[in-house]
Short mmCIF file of C-alpha atoms in Angstrom, two decimals:
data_model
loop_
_atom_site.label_atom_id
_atom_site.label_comp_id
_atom_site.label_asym_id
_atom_site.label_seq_id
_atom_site.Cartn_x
_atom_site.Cartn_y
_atom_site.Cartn_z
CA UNK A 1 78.50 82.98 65.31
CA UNK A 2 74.68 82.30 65.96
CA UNK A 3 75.01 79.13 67.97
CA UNK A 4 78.54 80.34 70.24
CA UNK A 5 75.68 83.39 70.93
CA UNK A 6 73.74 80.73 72.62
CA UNK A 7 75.95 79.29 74.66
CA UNK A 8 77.00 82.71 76.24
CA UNK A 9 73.66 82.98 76.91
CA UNK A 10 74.15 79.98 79.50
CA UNK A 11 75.08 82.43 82.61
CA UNK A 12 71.42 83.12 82.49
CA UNK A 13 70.95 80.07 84.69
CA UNK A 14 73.07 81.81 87.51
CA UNK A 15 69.62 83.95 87.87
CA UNK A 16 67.93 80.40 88.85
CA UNK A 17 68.47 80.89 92.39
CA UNK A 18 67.06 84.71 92.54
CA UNK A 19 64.26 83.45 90.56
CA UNK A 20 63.23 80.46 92.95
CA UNK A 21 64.04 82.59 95.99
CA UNK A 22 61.51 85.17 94.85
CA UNK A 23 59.07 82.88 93.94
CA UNK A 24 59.89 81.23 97.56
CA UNK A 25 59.20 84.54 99.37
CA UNK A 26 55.93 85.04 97.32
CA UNK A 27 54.62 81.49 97.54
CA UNK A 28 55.61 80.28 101.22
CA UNK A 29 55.11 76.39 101.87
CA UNK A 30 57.63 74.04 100.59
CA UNK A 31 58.49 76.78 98.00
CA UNK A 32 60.55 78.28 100.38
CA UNK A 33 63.43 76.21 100.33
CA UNK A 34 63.59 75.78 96.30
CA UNK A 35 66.32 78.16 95.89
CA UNK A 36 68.29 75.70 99.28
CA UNK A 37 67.24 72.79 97.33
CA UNK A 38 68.31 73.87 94.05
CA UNK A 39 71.28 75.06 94.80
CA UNK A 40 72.30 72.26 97.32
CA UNK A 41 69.86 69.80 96.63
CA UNK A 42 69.68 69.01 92.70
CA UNK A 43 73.42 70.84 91.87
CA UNK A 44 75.52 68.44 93.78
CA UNK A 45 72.63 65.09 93.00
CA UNK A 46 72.75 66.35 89.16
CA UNK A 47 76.22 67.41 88.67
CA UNK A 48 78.08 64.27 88.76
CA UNK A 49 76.47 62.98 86.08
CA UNK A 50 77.03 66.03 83.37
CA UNK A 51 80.06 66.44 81.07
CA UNK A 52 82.55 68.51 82.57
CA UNK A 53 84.93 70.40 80.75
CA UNK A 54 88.66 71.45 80.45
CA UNK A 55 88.18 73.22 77.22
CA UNK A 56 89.69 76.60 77.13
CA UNK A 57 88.80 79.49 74.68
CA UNK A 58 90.57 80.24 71.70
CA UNK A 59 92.37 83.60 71.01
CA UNK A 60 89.82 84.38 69.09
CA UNK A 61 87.38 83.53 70.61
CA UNK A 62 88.47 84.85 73.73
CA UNK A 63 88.67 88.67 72.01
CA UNK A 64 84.83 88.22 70.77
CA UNK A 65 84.02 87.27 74.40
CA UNK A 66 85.59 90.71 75.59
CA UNK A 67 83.92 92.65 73.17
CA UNK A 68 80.57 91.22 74.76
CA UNK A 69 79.13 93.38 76.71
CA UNK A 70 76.37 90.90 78.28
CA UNK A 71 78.61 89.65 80.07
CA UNK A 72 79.13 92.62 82.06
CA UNK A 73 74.95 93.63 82.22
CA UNK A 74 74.78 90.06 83.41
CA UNK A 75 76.73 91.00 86.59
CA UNK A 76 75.38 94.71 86.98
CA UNK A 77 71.81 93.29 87.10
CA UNK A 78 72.71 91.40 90.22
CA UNK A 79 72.61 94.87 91.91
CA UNK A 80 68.76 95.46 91.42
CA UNK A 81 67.80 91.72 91.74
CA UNK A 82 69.57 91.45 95.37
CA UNK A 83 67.99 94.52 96.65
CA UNK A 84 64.77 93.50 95.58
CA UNK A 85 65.15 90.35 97.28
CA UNK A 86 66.33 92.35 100.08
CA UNK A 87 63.25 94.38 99.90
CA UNK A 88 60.88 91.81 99.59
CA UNK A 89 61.54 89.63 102.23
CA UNK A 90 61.46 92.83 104.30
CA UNK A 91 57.84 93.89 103.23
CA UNK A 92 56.49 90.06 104.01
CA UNK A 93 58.32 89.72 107.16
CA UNK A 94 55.51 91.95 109.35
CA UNK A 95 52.53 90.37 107.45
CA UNK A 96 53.47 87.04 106.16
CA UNK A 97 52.21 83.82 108.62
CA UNK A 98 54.90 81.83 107.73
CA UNK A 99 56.05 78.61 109.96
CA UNK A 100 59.28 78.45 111.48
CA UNK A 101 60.26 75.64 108.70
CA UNK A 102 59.48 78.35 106.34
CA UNK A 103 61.05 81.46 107.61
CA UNK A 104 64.04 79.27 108.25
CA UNK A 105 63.70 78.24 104.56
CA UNK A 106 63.53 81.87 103.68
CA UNK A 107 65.86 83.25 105.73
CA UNK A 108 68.88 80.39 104.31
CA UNK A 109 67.14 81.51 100.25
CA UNK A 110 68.27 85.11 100.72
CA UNK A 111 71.13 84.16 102.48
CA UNK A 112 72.36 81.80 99.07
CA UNK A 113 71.02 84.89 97.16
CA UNK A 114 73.54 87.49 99.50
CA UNK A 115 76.47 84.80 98.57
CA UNK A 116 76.24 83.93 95.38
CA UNK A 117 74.59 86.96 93.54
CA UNK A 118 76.12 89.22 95.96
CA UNK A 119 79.55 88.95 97.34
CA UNK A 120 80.02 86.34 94.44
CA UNK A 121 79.57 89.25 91.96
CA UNK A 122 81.10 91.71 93.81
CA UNK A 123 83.97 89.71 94.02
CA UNK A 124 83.86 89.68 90.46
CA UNK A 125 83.55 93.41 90.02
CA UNK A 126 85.87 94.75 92.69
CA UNK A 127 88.52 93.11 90.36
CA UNK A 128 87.48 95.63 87.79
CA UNK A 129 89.62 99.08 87.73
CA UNK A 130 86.40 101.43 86.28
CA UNK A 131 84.92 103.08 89.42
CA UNK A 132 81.53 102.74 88.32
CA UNK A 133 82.10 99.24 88.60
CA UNK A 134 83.72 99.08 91.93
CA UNK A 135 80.84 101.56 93.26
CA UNK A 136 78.71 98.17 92.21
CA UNK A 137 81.34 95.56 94.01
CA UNK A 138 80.93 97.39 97.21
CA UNK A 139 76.67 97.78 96.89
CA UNK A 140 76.52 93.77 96.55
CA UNK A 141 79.07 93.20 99.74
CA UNK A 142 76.66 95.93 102.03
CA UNK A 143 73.69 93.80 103.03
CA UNK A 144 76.18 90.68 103.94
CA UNK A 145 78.49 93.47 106.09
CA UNK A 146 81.22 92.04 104.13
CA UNK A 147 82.17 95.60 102.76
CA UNK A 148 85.54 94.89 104.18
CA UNK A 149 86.47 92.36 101.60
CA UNK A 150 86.80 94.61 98.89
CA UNK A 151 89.98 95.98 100.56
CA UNK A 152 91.38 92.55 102.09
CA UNK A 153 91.00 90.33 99.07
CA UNK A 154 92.63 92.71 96.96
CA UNK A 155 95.35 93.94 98.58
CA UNK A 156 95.90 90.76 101.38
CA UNK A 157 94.11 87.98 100.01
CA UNK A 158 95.99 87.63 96.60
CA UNK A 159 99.00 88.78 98.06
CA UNK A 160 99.38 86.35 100.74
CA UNK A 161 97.14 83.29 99.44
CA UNK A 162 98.21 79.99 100.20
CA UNK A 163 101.02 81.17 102.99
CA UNK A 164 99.92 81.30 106.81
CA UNK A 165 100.21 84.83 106.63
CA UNK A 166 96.41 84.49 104.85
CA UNK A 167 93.79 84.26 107.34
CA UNK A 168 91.42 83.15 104.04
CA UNK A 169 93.69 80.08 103.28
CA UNK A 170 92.83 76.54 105.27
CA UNK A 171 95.37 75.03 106.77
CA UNK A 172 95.49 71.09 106.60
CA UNK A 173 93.59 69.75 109.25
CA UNK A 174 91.61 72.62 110.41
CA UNK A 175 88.19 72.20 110.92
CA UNK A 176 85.95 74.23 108.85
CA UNK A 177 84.00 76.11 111.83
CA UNK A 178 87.80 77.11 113.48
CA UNK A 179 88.55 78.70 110.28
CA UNK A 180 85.16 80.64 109.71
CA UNK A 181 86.04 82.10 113.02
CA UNK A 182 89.63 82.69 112.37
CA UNK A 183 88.95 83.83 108.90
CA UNK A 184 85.92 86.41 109.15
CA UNK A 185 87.77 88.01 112.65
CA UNK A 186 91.56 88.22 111.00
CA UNK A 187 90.34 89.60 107.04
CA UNK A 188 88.45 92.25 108.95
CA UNK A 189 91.43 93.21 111.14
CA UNK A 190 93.61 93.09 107.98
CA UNK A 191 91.33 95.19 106.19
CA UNK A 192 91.94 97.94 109.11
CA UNK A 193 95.90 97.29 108.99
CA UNK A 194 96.24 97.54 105.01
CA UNK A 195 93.82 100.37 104.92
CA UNK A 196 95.75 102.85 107.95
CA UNK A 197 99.17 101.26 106.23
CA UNK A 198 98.00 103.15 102.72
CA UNK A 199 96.68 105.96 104.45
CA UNK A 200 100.06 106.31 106.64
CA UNK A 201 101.88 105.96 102.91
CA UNK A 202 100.09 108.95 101.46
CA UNK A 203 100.75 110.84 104.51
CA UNK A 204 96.41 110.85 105.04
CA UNK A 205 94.82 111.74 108.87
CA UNK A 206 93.30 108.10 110.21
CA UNK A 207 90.25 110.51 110.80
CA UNK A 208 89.20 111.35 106.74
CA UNK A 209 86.46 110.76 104.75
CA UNK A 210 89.53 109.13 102.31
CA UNK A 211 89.68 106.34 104.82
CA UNK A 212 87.40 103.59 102.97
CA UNK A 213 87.35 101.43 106.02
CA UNK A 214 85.34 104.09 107.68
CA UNK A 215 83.14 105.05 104.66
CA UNK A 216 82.11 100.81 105.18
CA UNK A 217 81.81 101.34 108.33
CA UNK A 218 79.48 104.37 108.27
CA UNK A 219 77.67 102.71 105.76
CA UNK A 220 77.60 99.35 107.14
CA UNK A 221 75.63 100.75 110.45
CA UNK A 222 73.74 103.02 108.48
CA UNK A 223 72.15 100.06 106.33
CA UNK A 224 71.75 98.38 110.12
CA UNK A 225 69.97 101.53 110.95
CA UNK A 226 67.60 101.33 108.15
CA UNK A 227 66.66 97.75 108.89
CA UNK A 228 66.04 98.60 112.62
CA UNK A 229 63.84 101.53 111.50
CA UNK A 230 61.95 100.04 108.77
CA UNK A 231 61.46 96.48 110.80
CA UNK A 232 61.08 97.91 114.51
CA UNK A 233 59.35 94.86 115.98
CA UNK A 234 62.79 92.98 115.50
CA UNK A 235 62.48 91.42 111.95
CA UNK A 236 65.75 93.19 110.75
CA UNK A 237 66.92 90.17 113.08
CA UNK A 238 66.42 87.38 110.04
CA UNK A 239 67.76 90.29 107.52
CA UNK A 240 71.05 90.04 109.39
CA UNK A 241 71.06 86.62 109.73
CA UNK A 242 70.78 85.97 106.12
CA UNK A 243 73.67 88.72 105.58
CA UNK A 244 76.03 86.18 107.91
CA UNK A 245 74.40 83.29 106.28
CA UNK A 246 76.07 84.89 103.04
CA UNK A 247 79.60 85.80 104.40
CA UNK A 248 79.71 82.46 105.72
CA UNK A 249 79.04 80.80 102.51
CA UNK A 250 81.91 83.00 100.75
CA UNK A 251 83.89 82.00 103.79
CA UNK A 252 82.96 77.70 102.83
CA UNK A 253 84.08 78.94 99.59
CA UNK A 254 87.49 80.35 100.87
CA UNK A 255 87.86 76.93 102.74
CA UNK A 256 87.64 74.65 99.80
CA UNK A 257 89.36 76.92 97.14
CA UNK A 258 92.94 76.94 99.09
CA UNK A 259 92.59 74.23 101.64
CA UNK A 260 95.79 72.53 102.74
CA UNK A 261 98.05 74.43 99.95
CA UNK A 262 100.91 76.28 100.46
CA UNK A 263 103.60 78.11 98.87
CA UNK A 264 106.98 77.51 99.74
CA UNK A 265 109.38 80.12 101.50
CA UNK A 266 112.21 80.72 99.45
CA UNK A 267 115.45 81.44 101.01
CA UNK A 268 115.19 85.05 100.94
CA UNK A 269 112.11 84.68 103.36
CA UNK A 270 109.75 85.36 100.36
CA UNK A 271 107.34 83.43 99.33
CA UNK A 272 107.17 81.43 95.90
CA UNK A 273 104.84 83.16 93.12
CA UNK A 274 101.47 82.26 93.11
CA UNK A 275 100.75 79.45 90.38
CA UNK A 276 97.65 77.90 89.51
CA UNK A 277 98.65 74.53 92.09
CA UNK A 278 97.66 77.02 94.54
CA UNK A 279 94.06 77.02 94.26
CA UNK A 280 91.86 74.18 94.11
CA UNK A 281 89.87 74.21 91.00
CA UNK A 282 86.51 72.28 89.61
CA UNK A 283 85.15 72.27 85.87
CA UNK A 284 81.48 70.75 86.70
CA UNK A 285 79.79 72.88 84.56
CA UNK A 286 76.50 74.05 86.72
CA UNK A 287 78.97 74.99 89.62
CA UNK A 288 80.55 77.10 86.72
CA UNK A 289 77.80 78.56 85.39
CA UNK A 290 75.80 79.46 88.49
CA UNK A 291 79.02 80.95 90.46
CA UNK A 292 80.07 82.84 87.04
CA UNK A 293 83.52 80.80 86.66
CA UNK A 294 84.89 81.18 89.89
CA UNK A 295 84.96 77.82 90.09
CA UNK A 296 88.27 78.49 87.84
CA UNK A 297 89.97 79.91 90.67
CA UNK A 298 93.58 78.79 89.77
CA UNK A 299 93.38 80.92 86.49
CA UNK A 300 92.32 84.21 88.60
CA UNK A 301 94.72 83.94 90.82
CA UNK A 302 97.06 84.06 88.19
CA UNK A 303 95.62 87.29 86.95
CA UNK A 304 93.54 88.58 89.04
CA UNK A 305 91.48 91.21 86.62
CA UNK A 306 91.19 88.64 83.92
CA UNK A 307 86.98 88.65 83.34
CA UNK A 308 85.04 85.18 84.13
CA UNK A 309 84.25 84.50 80.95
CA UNK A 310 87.48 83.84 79.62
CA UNK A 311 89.23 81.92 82.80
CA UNK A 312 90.98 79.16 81.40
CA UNK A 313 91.66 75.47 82.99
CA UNK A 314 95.18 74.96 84.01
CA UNK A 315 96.42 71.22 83.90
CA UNK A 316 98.63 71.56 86.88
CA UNK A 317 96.34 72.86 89.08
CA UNK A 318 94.72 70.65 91.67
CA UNK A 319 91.15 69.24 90.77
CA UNK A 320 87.98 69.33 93.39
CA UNK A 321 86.90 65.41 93.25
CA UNK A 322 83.06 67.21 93.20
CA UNK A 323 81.99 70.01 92.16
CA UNK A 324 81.90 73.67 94.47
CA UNK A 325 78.46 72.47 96.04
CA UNK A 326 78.87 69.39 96.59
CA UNK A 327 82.90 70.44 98.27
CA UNK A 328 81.06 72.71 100.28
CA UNK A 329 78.53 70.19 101.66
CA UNK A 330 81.20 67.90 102.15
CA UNK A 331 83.52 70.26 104.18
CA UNK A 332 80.51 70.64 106.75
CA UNK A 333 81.71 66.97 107.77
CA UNK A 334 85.38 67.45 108.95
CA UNK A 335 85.83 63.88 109.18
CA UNK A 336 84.72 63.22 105.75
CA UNK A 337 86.45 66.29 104.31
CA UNK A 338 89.60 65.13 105.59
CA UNK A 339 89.31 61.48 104.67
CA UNK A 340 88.96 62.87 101.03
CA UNK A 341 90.79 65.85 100.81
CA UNK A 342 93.88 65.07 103.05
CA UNK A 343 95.75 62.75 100.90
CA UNK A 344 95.03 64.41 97.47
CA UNK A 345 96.60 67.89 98.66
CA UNK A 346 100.05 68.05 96.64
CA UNK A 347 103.10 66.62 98.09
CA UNK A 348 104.90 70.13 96.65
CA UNK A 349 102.26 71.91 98.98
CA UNK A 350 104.94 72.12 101.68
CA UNK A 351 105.23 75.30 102.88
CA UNK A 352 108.75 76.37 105.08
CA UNK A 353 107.81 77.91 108.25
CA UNK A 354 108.51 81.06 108.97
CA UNK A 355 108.62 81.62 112.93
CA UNK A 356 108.85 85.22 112.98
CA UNK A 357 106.48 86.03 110.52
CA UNK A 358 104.20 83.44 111.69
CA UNK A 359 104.28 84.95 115.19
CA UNK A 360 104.47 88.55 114.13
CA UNK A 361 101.51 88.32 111.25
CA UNK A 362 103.50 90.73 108.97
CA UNK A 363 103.12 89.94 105.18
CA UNK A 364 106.22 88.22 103.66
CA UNK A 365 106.11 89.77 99.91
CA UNK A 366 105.79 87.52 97.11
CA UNK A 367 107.49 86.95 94.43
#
């Protein structure tokens, strides 16, 4: 029991990146792009040389794991960490004499810092159904302005993944900086749509404090306001450019983890059920470690609310030839991504076109 204690202990090495950022944003110099070169640097020069692994957890060990809770501190201390991170760079922005080589250093370390400790984790928690735990989902999406995705990955997202009826789905062939655009524009108009649709369903005014797309939204511009206040000479600037520097890192992430697979369109004009061939999936382990399991992504799609420490590794499902770094580097090269990518996407990843709902954007149920 001792020694499977230490290896749960190994998600401490997801606080790497916080650790080097803050060190980056108290040091200057070359120290602020450790947490850039860590995470894109040594991960994807490192990671093809370590043992990765398939191994899922037994049912027994799989019910010690839930009765863990580290696990779950390990996400809630993400809150405080980010916000200090936040903070911090805001207090050295007016007095630090940093180079434009380091603020852009900087400004790309909290940006990592917004992705991967922040909407990464809250991606993680807003699968959770205690509030408490939600409440923390939503605090971690706020300084990327990504509050949005609590409601559209939940509700449109897993519904809709791997169909062109999911604007966070690649297509084959589709350039990388096409779909950031189409991707961050369409999940925040879905969010609006899905949001008035439940509203509409419970019979709730548009104009109410129940509508969560406008409790974002009021909180959204009243973080904005904060930043302008508290930064007036226009260094809330880099703070909001390292909050789109970490939406568009979840958004590289969409791109890799669905790219090019499809469900197919049954007869009925509904789509197949999601399986774990619809995700693309790695098992390097520091990808796994460092993005708490969602490298696993087949497995979560199958159940959504199923916690990261027991994801499991489904044989079917389509392996990343690199790890999530490395895939993410790569698709910044649309030639090379393709090259790679394009002829390992399944054959069975041939989804039937639907010309009405393709034109009309409604959501074809699943089955």
């Amino acid at each position: 029991v001792r020694t499977y204690r230490m290896k749960d202990l190994k998600y401490l090495a997801a606080y790497i990146i916080p650790a080097l950022a803050i060190y980056g944003l108290l040091q200057g110099g070359y120290w602020a792009w450790s947490a850039v070169i860590f995470a894109f640097g040594l991960i994807p020069l490192v990671e093809p040389f370590l043992p990765s692994s398939t191994r899922n957890v037994t049912e027994n060990e799989r019910n010690t794991l839930l009765g863990r809770r580290l696990f779950d501190w390990l996400l809630y201390l993400n809150v405080p960490v980010v916000y200090a991170i936040i903070a911090l760079f805001m207090w050295q922005l007016p007095i630090a004499d940093w180079t434009s080589a380091e603020l852009t250093g900087q400004i790309l370390s909290v940006g990592i810092v917004l992705g991967a400790c922040g909407i990464n984790v809250g991606h993680e928690l807003g699968h959770r159904t205690e509030w408490g735990e939600q409440l923390l989902a939503k605090l971690l999406l706020l300084p990327s302005f990504y509050t949005h995705f609590f409601i559209e990955h939940n509700r449109g997202h897993h519904k809709n993944v791997a169909t062109d009826l999911d604007p966070a789905s690649a297509r084959r062939g589709e350039m990388i900086y096409t779909f950031w655009v189409r991707s961050v524009v369409y999940s925040y108009l879905s969010a609006w749509r899905l949001e008035t649709k439940r509203l509409e369903k419970s019979s709730i005014p548009f104009w109410s404090w129940q509508n969560e797309m406008l409790r974002f939204t009021g909180a959204q511009l009243a973080y904005l306001t904060l930043l302008v206040f508290l930064l007036p000479r226009g260094e809330y600037a880099w703070v909001v450019l390292a909050g789109i520097i970490g939406f568009l890192l979840l958004e590289t992430i969409n791109y890799i983890e669905h790219y090019g697979l499809r469900r197919k369109q049954l007869a009925s004009g509904r789509y197949e059920r999601v399986r774990p061939m619809h995700s693309w999936n790695s098992n390097a382990q520091m990808g796994r470690i460092v993005l708490y399991e969602l490298t696993r992504h087949s497995d979560h799609h199958f159940i959504a609310n199923k916690k990261y420490q027991i994801l499991d590794h489904h044989e079917e499902a389509p392996e990343l030839p690199y790890g999530y770094p490395s895939s993410m580097l790569m698709a910044l090269v649309p030639p090379l991504w393709f090259a790679v990518m394009n002829r390992r996407i399944p054959d069975t990843s041939q989804a039937i076109a639907s010309p009405k709902s393709a034109r009309t954007g409604q959501a074809v149920p699943s089955q």
